[in-house]
PDB file of C-alpha atoms and ligand atoms in Angstrom:
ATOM      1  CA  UNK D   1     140.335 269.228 -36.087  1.00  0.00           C
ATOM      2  CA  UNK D   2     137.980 271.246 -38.302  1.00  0.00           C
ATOM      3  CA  UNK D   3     137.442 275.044 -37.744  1.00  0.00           C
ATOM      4  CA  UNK D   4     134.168 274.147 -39.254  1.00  0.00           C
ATOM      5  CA  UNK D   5     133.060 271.252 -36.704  1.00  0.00           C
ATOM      6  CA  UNK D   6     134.663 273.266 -33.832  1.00  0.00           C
ATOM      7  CA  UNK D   7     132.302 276.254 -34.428  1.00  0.00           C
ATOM      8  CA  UNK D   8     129.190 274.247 -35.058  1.00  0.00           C
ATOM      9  CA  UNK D   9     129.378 272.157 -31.312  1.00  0.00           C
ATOM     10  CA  UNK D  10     129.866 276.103 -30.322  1.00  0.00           C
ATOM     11  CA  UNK D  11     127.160 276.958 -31.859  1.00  0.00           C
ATOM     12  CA  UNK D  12     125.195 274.073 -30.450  1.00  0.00           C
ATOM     13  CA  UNK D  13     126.653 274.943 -27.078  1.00  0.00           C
ATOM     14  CA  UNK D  14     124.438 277.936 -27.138  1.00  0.00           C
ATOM     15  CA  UNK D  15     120.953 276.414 -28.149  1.00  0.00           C
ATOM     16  CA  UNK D  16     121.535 273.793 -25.641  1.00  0.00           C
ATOM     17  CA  UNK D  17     122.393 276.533 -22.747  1.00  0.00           C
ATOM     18  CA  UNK D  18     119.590 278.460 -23.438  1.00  0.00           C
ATOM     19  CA  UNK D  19     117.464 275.281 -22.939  1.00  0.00           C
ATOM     20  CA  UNK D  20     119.023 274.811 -19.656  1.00  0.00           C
ATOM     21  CA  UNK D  21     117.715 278.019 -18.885  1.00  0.00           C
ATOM     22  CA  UNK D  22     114.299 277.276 -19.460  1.00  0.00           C
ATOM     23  CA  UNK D  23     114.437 273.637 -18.094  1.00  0.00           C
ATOM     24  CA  UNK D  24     115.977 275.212 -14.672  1.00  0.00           C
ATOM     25  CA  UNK D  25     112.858 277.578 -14.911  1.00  0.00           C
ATOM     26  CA  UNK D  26     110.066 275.271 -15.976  1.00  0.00           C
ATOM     27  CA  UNK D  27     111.014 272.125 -13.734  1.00  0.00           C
ATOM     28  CA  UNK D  28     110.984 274.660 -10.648  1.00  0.00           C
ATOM     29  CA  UNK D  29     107.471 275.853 -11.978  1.00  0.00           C
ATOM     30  CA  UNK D  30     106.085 272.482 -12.579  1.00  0.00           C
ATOM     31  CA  UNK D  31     107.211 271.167  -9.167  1.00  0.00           C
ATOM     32  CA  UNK D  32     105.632 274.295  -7.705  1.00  0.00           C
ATOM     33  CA  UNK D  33     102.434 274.426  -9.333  1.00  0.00           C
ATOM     34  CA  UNK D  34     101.704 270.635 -10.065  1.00  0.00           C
ATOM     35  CA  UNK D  35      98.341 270.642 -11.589  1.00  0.00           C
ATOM     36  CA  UNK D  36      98.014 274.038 -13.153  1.00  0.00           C
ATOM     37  CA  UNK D  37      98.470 274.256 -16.535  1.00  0.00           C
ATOM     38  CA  UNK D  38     101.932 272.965 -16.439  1.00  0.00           C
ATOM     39  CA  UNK D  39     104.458 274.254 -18.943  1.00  0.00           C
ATOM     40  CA  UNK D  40     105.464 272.269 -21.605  1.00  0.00           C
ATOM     41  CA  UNK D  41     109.245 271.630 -21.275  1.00  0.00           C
ATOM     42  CA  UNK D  42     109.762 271.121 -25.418  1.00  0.00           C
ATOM     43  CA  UNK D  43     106.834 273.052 -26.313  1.00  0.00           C
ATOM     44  CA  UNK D  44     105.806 275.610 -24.682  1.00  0.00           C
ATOM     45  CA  UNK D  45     106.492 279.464 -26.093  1.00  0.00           C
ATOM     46  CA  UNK D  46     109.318 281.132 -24.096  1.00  0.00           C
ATOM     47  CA  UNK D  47     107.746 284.165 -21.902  1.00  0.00           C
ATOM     48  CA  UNK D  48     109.357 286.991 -19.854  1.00  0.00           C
ATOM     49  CA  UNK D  49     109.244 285.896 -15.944  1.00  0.00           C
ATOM     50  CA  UNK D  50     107.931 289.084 -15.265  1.00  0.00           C
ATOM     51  CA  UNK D  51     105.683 290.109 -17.729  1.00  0.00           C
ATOM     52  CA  UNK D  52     104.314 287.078 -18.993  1.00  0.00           C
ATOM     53  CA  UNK D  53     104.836 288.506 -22.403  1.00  0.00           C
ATOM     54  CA  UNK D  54     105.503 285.743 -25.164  1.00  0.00           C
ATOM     55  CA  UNK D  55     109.008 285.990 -26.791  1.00  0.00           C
ATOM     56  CA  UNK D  56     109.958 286.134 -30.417  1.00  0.00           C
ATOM     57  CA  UNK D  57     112.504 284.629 -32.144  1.00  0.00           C
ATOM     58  CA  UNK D  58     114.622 288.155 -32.115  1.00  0.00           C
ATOM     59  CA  UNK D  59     114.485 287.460 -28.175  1.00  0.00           C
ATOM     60  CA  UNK D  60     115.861 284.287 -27.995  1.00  0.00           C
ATOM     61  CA  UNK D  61     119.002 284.465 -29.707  1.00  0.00           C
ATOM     62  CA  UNK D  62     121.276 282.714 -27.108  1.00  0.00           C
ATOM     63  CA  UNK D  63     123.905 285.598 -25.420  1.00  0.00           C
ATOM     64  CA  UNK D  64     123.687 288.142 -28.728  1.00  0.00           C
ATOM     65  CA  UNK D  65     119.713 288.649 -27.518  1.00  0.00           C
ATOM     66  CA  UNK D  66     120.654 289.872 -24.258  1.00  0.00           C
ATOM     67  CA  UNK D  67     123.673 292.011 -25.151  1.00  0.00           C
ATOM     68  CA  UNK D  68     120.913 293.572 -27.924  1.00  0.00           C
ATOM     69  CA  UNK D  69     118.664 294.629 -25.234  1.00  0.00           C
ATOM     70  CA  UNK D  70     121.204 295.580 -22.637  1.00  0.00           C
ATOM     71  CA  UNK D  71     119.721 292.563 -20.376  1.00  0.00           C
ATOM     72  CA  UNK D  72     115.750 294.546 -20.105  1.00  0.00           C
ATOM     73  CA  UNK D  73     113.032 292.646 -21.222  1.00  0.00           C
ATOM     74  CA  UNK D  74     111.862 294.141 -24.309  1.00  0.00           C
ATOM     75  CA  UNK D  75     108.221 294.709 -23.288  1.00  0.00           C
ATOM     76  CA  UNK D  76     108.228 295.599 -19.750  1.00  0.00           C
ATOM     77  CA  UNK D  77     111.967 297.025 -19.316  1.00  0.00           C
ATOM     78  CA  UNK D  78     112.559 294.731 -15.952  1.00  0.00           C
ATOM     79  CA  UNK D  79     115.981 293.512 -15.945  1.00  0.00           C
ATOM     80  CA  UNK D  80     116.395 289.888 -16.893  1.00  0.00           C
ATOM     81  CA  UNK D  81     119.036 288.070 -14.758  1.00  0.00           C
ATOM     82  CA  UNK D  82     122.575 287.399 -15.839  1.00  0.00           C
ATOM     83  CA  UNK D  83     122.341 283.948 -15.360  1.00  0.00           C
ATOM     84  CA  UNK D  84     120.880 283.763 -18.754  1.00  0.00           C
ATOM     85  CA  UNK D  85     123.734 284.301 -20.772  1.00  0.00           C
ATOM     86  CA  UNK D  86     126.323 283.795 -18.369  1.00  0.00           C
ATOM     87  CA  UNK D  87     124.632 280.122 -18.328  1.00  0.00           C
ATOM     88  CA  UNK D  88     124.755 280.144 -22.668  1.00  0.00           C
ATOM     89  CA  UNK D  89     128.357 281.319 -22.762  1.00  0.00           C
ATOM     90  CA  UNK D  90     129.257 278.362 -20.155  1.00  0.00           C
ATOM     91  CA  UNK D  91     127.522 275.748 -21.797  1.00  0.00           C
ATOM     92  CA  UNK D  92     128.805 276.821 -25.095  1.00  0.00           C
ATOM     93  CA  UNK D  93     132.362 277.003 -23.933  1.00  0.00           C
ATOM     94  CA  UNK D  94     132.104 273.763 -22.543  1.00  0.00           C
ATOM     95  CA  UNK D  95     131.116 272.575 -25.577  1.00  0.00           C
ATOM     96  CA  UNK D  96     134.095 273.414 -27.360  1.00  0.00           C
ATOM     97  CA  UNK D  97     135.913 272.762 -24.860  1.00  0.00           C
ATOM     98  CA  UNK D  98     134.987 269.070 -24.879  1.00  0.00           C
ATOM     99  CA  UNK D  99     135.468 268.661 -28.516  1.00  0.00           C
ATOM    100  CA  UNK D 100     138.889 270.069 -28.594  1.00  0.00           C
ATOM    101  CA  UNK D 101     139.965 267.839 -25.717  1.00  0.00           C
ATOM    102  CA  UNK D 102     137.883 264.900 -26.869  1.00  0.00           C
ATOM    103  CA  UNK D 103     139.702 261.785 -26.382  1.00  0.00           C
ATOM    104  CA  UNK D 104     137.897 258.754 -27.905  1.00  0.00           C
ATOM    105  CA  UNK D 105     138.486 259.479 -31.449  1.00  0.00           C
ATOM    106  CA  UNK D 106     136.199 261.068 -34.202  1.00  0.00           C
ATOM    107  CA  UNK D 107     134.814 258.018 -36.172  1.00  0.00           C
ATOM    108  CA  UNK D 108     131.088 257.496 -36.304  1.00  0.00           C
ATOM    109  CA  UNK D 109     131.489 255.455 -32.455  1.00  0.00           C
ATOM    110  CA  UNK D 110     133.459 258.700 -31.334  1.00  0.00           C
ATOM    111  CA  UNK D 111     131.040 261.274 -32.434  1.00  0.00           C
ATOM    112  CA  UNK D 112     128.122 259.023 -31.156  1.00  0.00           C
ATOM    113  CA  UNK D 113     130.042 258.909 -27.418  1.00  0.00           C
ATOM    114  CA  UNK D 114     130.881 263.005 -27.763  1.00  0.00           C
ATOM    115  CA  UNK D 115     126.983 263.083 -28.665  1.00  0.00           C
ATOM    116  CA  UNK D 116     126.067 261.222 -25.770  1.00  0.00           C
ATOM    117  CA  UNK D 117     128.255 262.919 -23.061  1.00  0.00           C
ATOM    118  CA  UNK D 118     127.179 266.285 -24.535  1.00  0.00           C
ATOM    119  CA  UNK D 119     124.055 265.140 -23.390  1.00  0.00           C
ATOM    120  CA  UNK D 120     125.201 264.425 -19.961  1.00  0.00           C
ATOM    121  CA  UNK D 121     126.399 267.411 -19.619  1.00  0.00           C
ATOM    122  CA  UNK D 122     123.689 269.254 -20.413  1.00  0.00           C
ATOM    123  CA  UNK D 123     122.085 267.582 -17.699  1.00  0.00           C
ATOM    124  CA  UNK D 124     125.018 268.304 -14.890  1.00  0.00           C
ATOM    125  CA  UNK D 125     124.955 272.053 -15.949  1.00  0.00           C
ATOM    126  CA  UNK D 126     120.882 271.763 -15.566  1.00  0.00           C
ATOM    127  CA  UNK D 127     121.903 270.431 -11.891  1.00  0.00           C
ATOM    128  CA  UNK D 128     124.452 273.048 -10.893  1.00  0.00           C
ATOM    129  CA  UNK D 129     122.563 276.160 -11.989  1.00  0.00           C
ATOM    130  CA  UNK D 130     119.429 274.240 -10.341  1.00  0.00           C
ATOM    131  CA  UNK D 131     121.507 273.794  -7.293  1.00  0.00           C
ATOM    132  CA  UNK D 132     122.927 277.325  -7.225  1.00  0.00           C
ATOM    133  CA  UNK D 133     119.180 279.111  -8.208  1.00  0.00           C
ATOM    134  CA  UNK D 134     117.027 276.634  -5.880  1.00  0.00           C
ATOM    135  CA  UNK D 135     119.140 275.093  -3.714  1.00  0.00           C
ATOM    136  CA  UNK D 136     118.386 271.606  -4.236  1.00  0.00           C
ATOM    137  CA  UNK D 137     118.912 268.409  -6.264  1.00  0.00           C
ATOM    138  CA  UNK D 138     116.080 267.671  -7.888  1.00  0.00           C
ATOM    139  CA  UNK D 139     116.234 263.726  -8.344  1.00  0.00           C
ATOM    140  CA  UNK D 140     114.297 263.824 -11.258  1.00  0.00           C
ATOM    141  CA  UNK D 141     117.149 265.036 -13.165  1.00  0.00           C
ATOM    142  CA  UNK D 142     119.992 263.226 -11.612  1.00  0.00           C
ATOM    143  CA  UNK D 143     117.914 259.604 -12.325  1.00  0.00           C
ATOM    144  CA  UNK D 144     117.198 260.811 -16.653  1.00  0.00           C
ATOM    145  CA  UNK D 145     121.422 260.910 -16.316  1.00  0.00           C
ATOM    146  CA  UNK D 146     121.861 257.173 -15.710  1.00  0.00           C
ATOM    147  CA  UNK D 147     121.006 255.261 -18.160  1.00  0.00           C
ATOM    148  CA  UNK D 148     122.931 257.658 -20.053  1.00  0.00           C
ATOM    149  CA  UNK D 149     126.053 256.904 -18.102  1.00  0.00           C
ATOM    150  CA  UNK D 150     125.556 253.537 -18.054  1.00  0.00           C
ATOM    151  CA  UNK D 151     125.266 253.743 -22.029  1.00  0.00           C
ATOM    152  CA  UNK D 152     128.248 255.631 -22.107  1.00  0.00           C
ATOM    153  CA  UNK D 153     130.032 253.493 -19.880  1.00  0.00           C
ATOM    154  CA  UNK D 154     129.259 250.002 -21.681  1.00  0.00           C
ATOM    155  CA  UNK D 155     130.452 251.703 -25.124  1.00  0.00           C
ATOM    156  CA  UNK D 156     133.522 252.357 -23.451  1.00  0.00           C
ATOM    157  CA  UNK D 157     133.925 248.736 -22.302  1.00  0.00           C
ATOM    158  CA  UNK D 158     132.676 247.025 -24.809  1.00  0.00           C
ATOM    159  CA  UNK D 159     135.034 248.760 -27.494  1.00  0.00           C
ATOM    160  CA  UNK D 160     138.289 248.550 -25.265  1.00  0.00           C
ATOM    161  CA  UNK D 161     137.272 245.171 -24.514  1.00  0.00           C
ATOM    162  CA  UNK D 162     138.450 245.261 -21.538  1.00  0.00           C
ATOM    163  CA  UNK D 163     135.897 244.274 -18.862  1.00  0.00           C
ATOM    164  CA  UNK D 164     138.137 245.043 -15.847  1.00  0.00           C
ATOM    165  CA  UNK D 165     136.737 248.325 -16.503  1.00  0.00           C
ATOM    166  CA  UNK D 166     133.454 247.313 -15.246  1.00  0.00           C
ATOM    167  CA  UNK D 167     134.910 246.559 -11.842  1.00  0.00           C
ATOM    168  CA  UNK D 168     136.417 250.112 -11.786  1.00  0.00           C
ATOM    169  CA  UNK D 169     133.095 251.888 -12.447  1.00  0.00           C
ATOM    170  CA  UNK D 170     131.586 249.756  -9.733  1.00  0.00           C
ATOM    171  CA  UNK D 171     134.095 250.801  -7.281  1.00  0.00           C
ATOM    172  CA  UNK D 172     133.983 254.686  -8.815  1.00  0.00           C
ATOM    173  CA  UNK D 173     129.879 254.494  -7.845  1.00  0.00           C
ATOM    174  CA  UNK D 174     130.491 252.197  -4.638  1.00  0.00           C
ATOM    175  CA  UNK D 175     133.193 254.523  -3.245  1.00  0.00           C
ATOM    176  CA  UNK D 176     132.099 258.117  -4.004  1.00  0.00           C
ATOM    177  CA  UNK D 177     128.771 257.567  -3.226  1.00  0.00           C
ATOM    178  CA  UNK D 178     129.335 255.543  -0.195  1.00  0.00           C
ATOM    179  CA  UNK D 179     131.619 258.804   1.004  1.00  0.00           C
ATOM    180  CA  UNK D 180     128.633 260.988   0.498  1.00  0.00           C
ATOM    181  CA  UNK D 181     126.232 258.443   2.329  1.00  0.00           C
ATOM    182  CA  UNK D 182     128.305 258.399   5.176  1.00  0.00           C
ATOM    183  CA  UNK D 183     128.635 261.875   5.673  1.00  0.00           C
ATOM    184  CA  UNK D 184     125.021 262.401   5.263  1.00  0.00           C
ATOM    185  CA  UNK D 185     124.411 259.727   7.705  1.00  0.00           C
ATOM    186  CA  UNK D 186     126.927 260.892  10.352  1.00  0.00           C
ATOM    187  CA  UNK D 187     125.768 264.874  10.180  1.00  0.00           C
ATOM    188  CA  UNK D 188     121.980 263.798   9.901  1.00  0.00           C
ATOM    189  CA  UNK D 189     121.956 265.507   6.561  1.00  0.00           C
ATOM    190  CA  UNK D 190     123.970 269.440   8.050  1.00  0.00           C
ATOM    191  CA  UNK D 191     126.929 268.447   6.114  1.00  0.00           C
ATOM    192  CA  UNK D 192     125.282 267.795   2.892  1.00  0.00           C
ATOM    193  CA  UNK D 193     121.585 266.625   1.445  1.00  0.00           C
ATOM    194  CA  UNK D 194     120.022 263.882   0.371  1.00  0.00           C
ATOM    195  CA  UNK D 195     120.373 265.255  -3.127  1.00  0.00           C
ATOM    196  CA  UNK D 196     124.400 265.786  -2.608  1.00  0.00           C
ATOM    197  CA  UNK D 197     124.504 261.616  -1.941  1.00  0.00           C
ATOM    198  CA  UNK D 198     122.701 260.742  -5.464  1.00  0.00           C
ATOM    199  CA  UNK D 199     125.005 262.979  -7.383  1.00  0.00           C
ATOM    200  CA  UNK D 200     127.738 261.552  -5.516  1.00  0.00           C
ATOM    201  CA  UNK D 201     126.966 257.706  -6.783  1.00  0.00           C
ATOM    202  CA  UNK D 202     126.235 258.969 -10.225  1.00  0.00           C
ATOM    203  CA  UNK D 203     129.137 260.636 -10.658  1.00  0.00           C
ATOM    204  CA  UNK D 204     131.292 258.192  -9.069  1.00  0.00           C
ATOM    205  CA  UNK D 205     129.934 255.932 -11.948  1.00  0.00           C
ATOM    206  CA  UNK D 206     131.064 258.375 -14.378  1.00  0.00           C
ATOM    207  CA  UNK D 207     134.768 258.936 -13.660  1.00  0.00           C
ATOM    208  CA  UNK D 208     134.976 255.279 -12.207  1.00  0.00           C
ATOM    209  CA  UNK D 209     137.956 253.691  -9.875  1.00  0.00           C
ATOM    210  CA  UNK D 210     138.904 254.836  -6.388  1.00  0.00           C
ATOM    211  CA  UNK D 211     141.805 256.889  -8.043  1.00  0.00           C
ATOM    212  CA  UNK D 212     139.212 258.956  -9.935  1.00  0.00           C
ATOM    213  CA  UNK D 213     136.290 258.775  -7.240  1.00  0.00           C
ATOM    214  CA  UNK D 214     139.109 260.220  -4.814  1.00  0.00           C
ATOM    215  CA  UNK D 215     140.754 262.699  -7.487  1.00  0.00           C
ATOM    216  CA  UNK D 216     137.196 264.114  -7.942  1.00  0.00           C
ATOM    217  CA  UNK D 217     136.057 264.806  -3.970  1.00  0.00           C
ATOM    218  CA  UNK D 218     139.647 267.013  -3.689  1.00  0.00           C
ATOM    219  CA  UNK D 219     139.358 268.795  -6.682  1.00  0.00           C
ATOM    220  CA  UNK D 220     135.998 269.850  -6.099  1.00  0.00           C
ATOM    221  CA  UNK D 221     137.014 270.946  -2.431  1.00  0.00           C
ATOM    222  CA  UNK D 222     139.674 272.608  -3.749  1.00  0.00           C
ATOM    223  CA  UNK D 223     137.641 274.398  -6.179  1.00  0.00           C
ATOM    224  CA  UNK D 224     134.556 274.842  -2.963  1.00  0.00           C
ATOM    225  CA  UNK D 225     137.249 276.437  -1.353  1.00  0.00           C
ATOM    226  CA  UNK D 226     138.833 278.864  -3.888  1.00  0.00           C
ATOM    227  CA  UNK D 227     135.384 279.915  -5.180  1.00  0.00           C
ATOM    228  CA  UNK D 228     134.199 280.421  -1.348  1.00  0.00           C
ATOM    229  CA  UNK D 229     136.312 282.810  -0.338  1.00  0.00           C
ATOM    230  CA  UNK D 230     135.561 286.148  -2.059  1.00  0.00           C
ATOM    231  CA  UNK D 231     132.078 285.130  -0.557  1.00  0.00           C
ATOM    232  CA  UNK D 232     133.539 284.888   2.492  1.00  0.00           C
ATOM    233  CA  UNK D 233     135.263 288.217   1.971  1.00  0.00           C
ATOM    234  CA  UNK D 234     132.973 290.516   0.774  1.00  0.00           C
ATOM    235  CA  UNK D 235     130.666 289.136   4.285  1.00  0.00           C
ATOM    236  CA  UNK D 236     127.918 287.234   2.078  1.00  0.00           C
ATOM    237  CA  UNK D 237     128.194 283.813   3.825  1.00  0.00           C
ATOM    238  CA  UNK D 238     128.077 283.212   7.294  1.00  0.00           C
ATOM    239  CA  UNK D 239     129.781 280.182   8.829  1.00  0.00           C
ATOM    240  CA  UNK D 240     126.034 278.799   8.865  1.00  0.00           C
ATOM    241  CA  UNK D 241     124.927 279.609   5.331  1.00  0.00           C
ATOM    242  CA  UNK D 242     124.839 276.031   3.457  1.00  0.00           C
ATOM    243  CA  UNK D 243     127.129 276.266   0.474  1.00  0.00           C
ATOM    244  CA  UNK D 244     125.302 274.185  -2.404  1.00  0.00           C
ATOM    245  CA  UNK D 245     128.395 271.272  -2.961  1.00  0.00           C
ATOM    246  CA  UNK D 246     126.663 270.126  -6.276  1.00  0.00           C
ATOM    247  CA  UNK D 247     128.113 272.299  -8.383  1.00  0.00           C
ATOM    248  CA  UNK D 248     131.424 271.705  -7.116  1.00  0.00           C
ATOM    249  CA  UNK D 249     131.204 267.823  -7.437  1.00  0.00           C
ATOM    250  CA  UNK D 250     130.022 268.922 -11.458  1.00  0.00           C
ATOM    251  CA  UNK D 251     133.338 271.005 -11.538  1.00  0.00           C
ATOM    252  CA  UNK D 252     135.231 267.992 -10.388  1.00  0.00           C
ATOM    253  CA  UNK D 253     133.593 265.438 -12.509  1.00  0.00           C
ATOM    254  CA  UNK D 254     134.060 267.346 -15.824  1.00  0.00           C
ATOM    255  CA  UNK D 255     138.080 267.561 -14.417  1.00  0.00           C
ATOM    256  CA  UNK D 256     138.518 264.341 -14.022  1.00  0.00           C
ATOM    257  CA  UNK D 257     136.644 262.852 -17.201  1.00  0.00           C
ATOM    258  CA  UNK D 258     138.769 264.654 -19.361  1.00  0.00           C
ATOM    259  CA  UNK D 259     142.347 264.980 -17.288  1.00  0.00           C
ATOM    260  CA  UNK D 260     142.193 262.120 -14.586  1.00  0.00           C
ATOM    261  CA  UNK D 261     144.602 259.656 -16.104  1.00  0.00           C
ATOM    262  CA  UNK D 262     146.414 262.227 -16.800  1.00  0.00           C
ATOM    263  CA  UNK D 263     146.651 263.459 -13.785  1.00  0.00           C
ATOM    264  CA  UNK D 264     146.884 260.693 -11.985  1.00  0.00           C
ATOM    265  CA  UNK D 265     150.000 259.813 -14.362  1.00  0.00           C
ATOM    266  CA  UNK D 266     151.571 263.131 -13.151  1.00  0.00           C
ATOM    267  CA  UNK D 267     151.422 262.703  -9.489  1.00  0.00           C
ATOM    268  CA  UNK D 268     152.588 258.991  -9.977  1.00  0.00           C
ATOM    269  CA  UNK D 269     155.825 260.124 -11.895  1.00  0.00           C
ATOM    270  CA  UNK D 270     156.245 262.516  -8.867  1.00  0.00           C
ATOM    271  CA  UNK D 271     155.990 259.665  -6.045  1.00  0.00           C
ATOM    272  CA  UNK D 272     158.171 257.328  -7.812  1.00  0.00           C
TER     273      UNK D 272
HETATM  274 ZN1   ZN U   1     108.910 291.406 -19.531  1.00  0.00          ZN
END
C-alpha cells in the first residue's frame, strides 16, 4: 500500500467532509425556504451562518481553517460549531480507514468499487450528521444512495460470478427492512420513523444476507447503547427524548461491510 495513495484518499477525506457540511446545511435550507433563492448545492459561495459574510478560500481549508481561527468566524467573531471539523476529521479518517482495509483489490475494477463506496459513504455520513443536527431522514438522500448500491452490488456479482449473491442481497434488503417496518408498524411510528424504515432496506441491501442484516441491527444497538449512556449520565436524555437510531444503523453498516465475514467466521469457530 502506498504512503502516497494513503495520504491522498486522506486528503480527499477532508474536501469531501467539508461538503457534507454544507450539503447538511443547504438541503435543510432548501427544504425550509423552497422558493427563495435557493442555494446552489455545487455552486453557491460558502457564507458564515451568522453573518452572511462570503468565505474565502483561507476559510475553507477543511479542519486547519478552524484550528487557525480558534473556531470564530473571521468577520463577526460568533463561534462556529464543532461539528464542522469534527465532521472533516471523521470523514477523512474514514477515508483512510476504508482504503487501508479495502478488500476487493486495487486494479482499475477495485479502485472504481473503492470510488464508488466512497461515494456512498459520503452520503451515509450526510444522513447521520443530518439525523443527529435535524432529527430526521430526509428521503431525498437515502433514494440518490440506491442506484449506487445497486451498482456496487452488481459489480460485486458480476465479477465473483456468483449469482447466489443476488439472493443474499435480496434477503439482506427483505429482512432488515422488513424488521424496521414492523416495528414502525407495531409502535405507530414511537419506536422509530418513517425515515429509520428506508435506511433500514437500503442498508440491508448493502451488507446483504440474514447473517449480515442481523449482525448489523446488534452492533448498532450495541453501539446505541454504549454511546447513550454518558447522555444518560450527565441527565441530558429523558426516558422520552427520541434517540435518532440512524446514525447507529450507519455505525453498523460501515462494521459489517468491512468485518462481517469476518466476524461471522469468528463466532462460527466459537459455536462449533
Ligand atoms: Zn460570521
Amino acid at each position: 500500500m502506498s504512503i502516497f495513495l494513503a495520504t491522498f484518499v486522506l486528503g480527499l477525506g477532508f474536501i469531501f467532509g467539508s461538503f457534507i457540511n454544507a450539503l447538511v446545511y443547504r438541503f435543510k435550507y432548501n427544504s425550509v425556504k423552497k422558493n427563495i433563492t435557493k442555494l446552489s448545492i455545487v455552486n453557491g459561495r460558502s457564507i458564515c451562518p451568522n453573518c452572511k459574510h462570503q468565505l474565502v478560500a483561507l476559510d475553507l481549508i477543511p479542519l486547519l481553517s478552524w484550528i487557525y481561527l480558534r473556531g470564530k468566524c473571521r468577520y463577526c467573531h460568533k463561534s462556529i460549531s464543532i461539528q464542522y471539523p469534527l465532521v472533516e476529521l471523521i470523514t477523512a479518517l474514514l477515508f483512510l480507514f476504508s482504503f487501508i482495509y479495502w478488500k476487493n483489490g486495487f486494479n482499475l475494477l477495485g479502485y472504481f468499487q473503492l470510488g464508488i463506496w466512497l461515494v456512498i459513504l459520503t452520503l451515509l455520513i450526510t444522513l447521520t450528521v443530518y439525523d443527529i443536527r435535524w432529527k430526521i431522514l430526509p428521503s431525498k438522500i437515502i433514494y440518490i444512495i440506491y442506484p449506487l448500491v445497486i451498482l456496487n452490488n452488481l459489480i460485486v456479482v458480476f465479477s465473483s460470478r456468483n449469482y447466489s449473491l443476488i439472493l443474499g442481497y435480496l434477503l439482506g434488503f427483505i429482512i432488515l427492512g422488513g424488521i424496521f417496518y414492523l416495528l414502525f408498524q407495531v409502535s405507530f411510528g414511537k419506536w422509530i420513523g418513517g425515515g429509520d424504515v428506508r435506511l433500514g432496506f437500503l442498508l440491508g441491501l448493502l451488507v446483504g444476507g440474514p447473517l449480515n442484516s442481523i449482525l448489523l441491527l446488534f452492533i448498532g444497538s450495541i453501539v446505541g447503547t454504549f454511546l447513550s449512556i454518558p447522555f444518560i449520565l450527565i441527565g441530558k436524555l429523558k426516558k422520552k427524548s427520541t434517540i435518532p437510531f440512524g446514525p447507529f444503523l450507519v455505525i453498523g453498516a460501515i462494521i459489517v461491510y468491512f468485518f462481517g465475514a469476518q466476524i461471522i467466521n469468528w463466532y462460527k469457530s466459537r459455536l462449533y
